[in-house]
Tab-separated table of C-alpha atoms and ligand atoms in Angstrom:
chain	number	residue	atom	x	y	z
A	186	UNK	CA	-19.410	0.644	0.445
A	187	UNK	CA	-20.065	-0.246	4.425
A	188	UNK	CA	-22.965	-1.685	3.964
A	189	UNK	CA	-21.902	-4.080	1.395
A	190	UNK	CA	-18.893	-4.958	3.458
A	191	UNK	CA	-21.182	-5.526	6.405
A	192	UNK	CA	-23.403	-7.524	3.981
A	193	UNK	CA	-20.580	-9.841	2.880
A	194	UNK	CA	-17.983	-9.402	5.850
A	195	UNK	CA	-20.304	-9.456	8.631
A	196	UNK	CA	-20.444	-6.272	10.987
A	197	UNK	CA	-17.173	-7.864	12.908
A	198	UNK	CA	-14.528	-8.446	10.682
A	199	UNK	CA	-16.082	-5.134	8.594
A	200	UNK	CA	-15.549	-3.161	11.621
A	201	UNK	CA	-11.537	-4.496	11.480
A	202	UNK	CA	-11.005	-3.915	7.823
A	203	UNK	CA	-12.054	-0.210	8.086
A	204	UNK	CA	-9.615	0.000	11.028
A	205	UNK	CA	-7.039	-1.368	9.944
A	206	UNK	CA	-7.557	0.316	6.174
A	207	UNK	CA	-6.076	3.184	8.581
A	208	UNK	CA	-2.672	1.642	9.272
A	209	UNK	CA	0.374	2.352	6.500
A	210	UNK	CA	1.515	-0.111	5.146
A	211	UNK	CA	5.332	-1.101	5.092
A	212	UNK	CA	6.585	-0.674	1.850
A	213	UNK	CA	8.095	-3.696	-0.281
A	214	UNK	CA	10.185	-3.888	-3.350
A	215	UNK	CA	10.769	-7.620	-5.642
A	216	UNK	CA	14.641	-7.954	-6.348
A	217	UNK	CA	15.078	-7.835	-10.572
A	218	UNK	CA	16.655	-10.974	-10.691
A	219	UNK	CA	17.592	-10.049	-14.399
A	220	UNK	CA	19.961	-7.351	-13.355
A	221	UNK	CA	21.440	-8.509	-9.739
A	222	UNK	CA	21.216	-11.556	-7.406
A	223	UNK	CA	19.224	-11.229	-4.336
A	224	UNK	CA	22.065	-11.028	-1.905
A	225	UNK	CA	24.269	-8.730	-3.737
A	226	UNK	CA	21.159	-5.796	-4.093
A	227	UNK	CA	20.717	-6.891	-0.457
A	228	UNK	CA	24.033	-5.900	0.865
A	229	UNK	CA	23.869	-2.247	-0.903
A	230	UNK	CA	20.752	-1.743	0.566
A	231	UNK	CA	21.140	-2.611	3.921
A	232	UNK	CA	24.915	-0.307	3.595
A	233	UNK	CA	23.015	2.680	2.721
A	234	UNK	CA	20.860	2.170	5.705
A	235	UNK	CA	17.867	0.272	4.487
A	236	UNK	CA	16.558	-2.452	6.276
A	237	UNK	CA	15.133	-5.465	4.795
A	238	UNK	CA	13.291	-7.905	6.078
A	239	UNK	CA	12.007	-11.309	4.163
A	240	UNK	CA	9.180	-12.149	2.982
A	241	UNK	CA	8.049	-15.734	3.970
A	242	UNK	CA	6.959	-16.942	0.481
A	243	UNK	CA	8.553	-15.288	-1.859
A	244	UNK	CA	12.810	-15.591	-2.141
A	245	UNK	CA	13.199	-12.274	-4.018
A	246	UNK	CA	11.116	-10.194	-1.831
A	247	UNK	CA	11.825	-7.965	1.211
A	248	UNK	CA	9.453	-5.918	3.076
A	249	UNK	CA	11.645	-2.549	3.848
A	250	UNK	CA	11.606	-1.533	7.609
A	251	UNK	CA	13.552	1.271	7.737
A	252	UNK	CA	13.943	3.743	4.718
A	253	UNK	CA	16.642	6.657	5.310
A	254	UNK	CA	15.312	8.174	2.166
A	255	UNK	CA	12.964	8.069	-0.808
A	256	UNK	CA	13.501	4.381	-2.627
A	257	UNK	CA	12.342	5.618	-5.484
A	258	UNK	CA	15.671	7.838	-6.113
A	259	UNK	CA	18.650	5.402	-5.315
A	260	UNK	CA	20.979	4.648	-7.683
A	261	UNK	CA	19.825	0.746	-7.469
A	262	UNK	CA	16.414	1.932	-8.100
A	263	UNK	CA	17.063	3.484	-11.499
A	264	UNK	CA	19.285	0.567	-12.569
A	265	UNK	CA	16.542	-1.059	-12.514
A	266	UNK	CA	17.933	-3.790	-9.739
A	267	UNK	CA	14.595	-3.657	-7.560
A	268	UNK	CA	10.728	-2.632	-8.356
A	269	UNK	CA	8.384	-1.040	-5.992
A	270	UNK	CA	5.649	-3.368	-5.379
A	271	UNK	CA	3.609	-3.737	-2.494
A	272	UNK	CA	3.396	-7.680	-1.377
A	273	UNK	CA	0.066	-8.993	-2.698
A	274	UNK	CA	0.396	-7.664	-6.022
A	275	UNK	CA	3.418	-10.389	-5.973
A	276	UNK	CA	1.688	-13.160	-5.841
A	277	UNK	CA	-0.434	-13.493	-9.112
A	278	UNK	CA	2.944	-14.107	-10.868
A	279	UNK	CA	4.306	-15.943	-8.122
A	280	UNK	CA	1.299	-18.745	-8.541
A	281	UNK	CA	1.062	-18.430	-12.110
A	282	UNK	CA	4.630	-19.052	-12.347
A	283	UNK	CA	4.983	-19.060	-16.241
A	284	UNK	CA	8.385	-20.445	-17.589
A	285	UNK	CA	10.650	-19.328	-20.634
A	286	UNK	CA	8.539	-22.541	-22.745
A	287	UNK	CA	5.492	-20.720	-22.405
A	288	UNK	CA	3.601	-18.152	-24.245
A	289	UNK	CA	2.464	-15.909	-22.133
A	290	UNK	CA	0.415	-13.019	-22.180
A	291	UNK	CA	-0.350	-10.233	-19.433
A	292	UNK	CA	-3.704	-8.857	-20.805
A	293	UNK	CA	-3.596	-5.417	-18.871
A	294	UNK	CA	0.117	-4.811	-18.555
A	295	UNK	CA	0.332	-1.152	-17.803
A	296	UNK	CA	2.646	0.244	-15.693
A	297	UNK	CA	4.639	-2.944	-15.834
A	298	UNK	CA	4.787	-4.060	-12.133
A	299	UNK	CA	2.963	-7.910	-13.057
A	300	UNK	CA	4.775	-7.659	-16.505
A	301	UNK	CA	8.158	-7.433	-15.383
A	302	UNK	CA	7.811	-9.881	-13.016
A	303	UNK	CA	6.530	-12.225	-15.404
A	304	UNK	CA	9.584	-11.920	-17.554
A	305	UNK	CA	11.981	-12.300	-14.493
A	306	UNK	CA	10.112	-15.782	-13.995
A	307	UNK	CA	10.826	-16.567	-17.227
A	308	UNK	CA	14.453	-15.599	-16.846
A	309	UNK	CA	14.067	-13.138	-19.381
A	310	UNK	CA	13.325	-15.288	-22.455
A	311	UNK	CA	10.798	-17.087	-24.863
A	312	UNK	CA	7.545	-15.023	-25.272
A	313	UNK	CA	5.862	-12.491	-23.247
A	314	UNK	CA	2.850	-10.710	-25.034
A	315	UNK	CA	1.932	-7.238	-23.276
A	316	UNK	CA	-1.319	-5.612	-23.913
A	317	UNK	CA	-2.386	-2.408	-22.992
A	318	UNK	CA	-5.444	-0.584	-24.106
A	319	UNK	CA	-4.610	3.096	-22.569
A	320	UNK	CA	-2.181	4.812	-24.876
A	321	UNK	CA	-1.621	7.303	-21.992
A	322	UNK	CA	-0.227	4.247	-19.852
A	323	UNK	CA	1.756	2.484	-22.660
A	324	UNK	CA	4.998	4.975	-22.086
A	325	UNK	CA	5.229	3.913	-18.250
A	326	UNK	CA	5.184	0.626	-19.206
A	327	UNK	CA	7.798	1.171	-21.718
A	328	UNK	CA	10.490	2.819	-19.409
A	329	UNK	CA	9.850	-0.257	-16.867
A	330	UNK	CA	10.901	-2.955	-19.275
A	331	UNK	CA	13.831	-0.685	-20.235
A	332	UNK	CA	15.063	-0.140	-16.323
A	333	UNK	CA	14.375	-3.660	-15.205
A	334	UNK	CA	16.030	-4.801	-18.536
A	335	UNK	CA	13.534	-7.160	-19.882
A	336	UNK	CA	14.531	-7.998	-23.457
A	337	UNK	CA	11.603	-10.897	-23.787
A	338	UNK	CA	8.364	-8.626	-24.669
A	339	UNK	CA	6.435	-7.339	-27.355
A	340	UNK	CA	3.986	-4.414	-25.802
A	341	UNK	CA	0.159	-4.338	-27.867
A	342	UNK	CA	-1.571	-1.470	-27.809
A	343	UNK	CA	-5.278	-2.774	-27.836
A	344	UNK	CA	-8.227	-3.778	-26.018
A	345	UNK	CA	-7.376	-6.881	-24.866
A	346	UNK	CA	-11.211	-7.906	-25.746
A	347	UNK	CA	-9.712	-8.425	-28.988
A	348	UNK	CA	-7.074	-11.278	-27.463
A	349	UNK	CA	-9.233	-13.998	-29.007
A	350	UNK	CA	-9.315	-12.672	-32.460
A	351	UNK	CA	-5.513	-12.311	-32.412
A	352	UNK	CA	-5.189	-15.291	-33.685
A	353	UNK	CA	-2.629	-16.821	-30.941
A	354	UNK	CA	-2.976	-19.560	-28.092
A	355	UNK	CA	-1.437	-18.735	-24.629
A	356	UNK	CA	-0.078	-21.521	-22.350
A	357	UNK	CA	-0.396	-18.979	-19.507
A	358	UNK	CA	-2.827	-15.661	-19.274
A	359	UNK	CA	-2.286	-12.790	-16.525
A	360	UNK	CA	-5.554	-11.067	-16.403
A	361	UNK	CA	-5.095	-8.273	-13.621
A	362	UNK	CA	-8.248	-6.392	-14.272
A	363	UNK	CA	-9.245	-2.663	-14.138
A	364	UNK	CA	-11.114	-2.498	-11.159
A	365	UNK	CA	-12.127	0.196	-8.830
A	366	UNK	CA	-9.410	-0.452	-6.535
A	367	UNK	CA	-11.191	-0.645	-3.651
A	368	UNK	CA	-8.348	-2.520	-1.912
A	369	UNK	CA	-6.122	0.128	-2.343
A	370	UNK	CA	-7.496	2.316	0.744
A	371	UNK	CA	-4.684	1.276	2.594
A	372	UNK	CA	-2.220	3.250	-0.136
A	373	UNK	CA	-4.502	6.220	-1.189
A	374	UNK	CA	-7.397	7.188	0.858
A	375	UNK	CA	-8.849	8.789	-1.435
A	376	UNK	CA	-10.472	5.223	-2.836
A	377	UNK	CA	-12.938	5.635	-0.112
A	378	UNK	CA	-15.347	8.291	-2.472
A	379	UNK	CA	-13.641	7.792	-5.201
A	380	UNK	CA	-15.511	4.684	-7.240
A	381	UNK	CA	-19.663	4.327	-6.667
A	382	UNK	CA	-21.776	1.414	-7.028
A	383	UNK	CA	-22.337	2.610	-10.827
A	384	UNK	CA	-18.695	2.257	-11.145
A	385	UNK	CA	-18.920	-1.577	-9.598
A	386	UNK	CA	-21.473	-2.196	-12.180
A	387	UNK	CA	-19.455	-1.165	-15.144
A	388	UNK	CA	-16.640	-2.413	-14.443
A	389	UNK	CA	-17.554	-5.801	-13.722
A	390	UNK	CA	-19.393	-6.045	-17.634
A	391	UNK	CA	-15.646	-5.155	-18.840
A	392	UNK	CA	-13.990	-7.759	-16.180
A	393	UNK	CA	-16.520	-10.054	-17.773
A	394	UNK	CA	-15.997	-9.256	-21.712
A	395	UNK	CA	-12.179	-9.810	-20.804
A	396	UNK	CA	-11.966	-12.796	-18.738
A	397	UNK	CA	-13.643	-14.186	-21.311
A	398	UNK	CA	-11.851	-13.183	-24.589
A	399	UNK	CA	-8.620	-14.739	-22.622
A	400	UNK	CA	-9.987	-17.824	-21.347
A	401	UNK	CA	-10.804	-18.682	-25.398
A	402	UNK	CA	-7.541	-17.700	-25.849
A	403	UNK	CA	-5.687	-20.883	-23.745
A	404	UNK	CA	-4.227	-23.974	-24.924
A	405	UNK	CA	-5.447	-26.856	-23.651
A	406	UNK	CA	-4.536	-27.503	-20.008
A	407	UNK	CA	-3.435	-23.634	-20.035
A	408	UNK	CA	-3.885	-21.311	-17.079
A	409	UNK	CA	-5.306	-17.969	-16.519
A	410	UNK	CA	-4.969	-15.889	-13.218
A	411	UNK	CA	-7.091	-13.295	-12.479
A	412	UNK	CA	-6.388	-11.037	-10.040
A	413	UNK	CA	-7.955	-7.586	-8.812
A	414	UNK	CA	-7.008	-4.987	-6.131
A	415	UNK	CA	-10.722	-5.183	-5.174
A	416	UNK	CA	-12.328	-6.626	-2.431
A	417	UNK	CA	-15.997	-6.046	-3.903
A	418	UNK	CA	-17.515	-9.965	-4.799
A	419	UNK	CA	-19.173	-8.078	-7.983
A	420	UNK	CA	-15.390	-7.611	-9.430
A	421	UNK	CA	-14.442	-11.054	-8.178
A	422	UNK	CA	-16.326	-14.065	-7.675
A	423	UNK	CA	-19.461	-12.777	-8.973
A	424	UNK	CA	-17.461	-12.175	-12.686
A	425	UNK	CA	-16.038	-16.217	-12.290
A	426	UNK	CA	-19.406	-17.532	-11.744
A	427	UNK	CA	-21.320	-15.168	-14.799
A	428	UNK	CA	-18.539	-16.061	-17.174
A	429	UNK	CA	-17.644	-19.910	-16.098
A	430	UNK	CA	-21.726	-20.888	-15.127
A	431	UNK	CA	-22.085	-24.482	-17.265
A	432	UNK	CA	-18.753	-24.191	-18.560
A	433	UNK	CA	-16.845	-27.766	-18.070
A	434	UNK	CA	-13.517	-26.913	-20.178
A	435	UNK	CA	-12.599	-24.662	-16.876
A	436	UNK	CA	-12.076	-25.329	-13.753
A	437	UNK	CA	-10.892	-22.601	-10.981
A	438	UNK	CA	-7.729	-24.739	-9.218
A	439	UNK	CA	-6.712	-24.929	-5.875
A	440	UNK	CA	-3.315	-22.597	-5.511
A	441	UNK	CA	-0.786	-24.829	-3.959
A	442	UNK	CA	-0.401	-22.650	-0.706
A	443	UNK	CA	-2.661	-20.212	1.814
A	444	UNK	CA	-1.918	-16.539	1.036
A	445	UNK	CA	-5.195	-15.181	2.552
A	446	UNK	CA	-8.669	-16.623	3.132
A	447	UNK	CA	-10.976	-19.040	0.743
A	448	UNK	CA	-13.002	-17.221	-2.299
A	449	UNK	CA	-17.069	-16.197	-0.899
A	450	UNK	CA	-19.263	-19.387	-2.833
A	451	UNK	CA	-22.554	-17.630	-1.119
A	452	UNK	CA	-22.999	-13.600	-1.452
A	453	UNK	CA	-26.187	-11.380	-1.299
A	454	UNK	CA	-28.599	-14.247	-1.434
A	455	UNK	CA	-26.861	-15.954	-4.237
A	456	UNK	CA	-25.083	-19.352	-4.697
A	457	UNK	CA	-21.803	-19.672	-6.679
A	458	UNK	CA	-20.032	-22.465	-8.158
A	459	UNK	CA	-18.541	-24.635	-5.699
A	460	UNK	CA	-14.912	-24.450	-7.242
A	461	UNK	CA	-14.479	-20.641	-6.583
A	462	UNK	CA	-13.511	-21.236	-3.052
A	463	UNK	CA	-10.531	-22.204	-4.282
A	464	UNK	CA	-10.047	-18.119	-4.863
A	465	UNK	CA	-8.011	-16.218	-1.929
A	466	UNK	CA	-8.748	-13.058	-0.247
A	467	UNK	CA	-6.118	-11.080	0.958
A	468	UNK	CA	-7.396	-8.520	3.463
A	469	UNK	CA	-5.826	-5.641	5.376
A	470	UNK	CA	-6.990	-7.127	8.814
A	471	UNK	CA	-6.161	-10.605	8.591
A	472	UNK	CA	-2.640	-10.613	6.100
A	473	UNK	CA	-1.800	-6.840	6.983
A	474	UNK	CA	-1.813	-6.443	2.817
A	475	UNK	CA	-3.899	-4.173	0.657
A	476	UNK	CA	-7.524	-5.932	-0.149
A	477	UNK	CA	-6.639	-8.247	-3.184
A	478	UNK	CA	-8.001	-11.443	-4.950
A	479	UNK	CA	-6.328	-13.914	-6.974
A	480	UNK	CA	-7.773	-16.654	-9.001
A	481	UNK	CA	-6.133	-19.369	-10.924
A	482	UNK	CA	-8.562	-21.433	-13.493
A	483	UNK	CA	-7.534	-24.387	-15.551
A	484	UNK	CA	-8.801	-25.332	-19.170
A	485	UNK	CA	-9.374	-29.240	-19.329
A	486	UNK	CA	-6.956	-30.597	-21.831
B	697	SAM	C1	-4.890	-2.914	-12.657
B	697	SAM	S1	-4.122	-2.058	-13.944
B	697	SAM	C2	-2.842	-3.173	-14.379
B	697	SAM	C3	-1.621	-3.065	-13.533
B	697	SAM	C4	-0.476	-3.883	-14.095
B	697	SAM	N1	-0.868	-5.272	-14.295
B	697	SAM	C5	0.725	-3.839	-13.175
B	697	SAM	O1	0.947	-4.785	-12.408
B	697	SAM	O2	1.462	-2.845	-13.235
B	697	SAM	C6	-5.213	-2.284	-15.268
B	697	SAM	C7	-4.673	-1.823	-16.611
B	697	SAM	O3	-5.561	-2.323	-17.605
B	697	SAM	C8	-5.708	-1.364	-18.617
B	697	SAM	N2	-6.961	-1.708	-19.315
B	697	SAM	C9	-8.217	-1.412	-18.966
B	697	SAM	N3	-9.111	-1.950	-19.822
B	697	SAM	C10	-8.357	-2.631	-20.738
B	697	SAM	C11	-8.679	-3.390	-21.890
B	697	SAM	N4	-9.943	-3.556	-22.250
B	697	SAM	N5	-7.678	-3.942	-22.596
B	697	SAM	C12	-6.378	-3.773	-22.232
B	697	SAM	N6	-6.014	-3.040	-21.156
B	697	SAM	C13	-6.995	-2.483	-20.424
B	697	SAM	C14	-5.721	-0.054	-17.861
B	697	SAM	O4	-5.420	1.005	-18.713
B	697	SAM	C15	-4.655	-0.320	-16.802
B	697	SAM	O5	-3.399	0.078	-17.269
């Protein structure tokens, strides 16, 4: 794993990410704007001790500074007026921002943290198709929607390969693929050993058989975000270049701010498409996140 970060980082900035991979991270929970407002959940927080700080970009997040106990057992929490998310996992609903006129579908939904923030966007109506192809995950998906109320959803238990025989058209797609989570150091250690270079290799054929199933799957001038915990190009921008090489319909858009740094167009000897910079990279060194990639593509209308 170091020496394909020092192949695509450079020894440098490799030498920061493993250091600060070390550091905790602060933990960070999205208000459920279904159930409470923002300042409201705020104020009982911040009365039992909490302390909340905001996030720049997003209006309904707070990193939380100070934690006199577990946030995982207050009341709030099992209302269902907050969700524990850590802050780049945020944004691929943030820029997809769907809207209750869209159909939308979240092609690997399970547990829910992406899923119920897409129906919060959508204020908690219109459609929101959930797919998830681990039966094992399907019931902790399930008791999310019920605690953060969301009454907009039908949950699919499938492969999500299958999205483009479904016979159904999507205005917006959340693809947040299963990846080897190499980002995730930061959270659980354990990532280092964990996943191999086998375990790269397989997962980025499935990345690739599902970014493609939901890209046929878009309405003209629709949008699909992919998004991995993974820092690894093969899981990233190696998967948008196989899948979208001579492709016109689809383009991958510029995002309409700077979260982290520009997608990698040149990576172990090999040139991408030019339109993948428009990618981000969110790294543990440079945005104090977890390692995480977003992508938002287009189809021509
Ligand atoms: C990165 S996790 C998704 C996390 C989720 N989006 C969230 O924010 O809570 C990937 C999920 O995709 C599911 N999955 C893997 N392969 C799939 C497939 N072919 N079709 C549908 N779901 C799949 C996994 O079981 C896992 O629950």
């Amino acid at each position: 794993m170091i020496e394909r970060y020092f192949q695509f980082l450079g020894e440098d900035q490799a030498k920061q990410l493993l250091i600060a991979n070390e550091k905790p991270l602060t933990p960070s929970i999205r208000v459920n704007t279904i159930k409470i407002d923002v300042e409201t959940l705020k104020y009982r927080l911040e009365s039992k001790g909490f302390m909340l700080e905001p996030l720049d970009w997003i209006p309904y997040g707070f990193k939380i500074n100070n934690a006199p106990f577990n946030l995982g057992s207050t009341h709030e929490y099992l209302q269902g007026f907050y969700y524990l998310q850590s802050i780049a996992p945020m944004l691929p609903v943030h820029i997809l921002d769907p809207s209750p006129s869209d159909i939308v579908v979240d092609m690997c939904a399970a547990p829910g943290g992406k899923a119920t923030h897409l129906a919060q966007k959508m204020n908690n109506e219109g459609n929101l198709i959930l797919i998830e192809r681990n039966k094992n995950r399907i019931p902790a998906l399930e008791l999310n929607l019920r605690r953060m109320g969301v009454s907009n959803s039908i949950v699919i238990y499938d492969d999500a390969v299958n999205l483009s025989k479904m016979n159904l058209k999507a205005d917006k797609i959340l693809l947040d693929a299963p990846c080897t989570g190499e980002g995730l150091i930061r959270q659980d250690p354990s990532r280092k050993k964990s996943k191999n270079k086998n375990d790269i290799d397989k997962l980025s054929v499935i990345q690739k058989k599902l970014l493609e199933s939901g890209l046929n799957s878009l309405n003209p001038g629709g949008h699909l975000l992919y998004s991995t915990c993974s820092i690894a190009p093969e899981e990233n921008e190696i998967v948008l270049d196989d899948v979208l090489k001579n492709n016109s319909d689809f383009s991958v858009i510029k995002i309409s701010s700077n979260y982290g740094v520009d997608g990698i167009t040149e990576v172990y000897n090999k040139k991408l498409r030019e339109d993948i910079k428009h990618s981000q990279r969110l790294y543990p060194h440079l945005h104090d996140t977890i390692g995480f990639f977003v992508s938002l593509i287009e189809k021509s209308k």
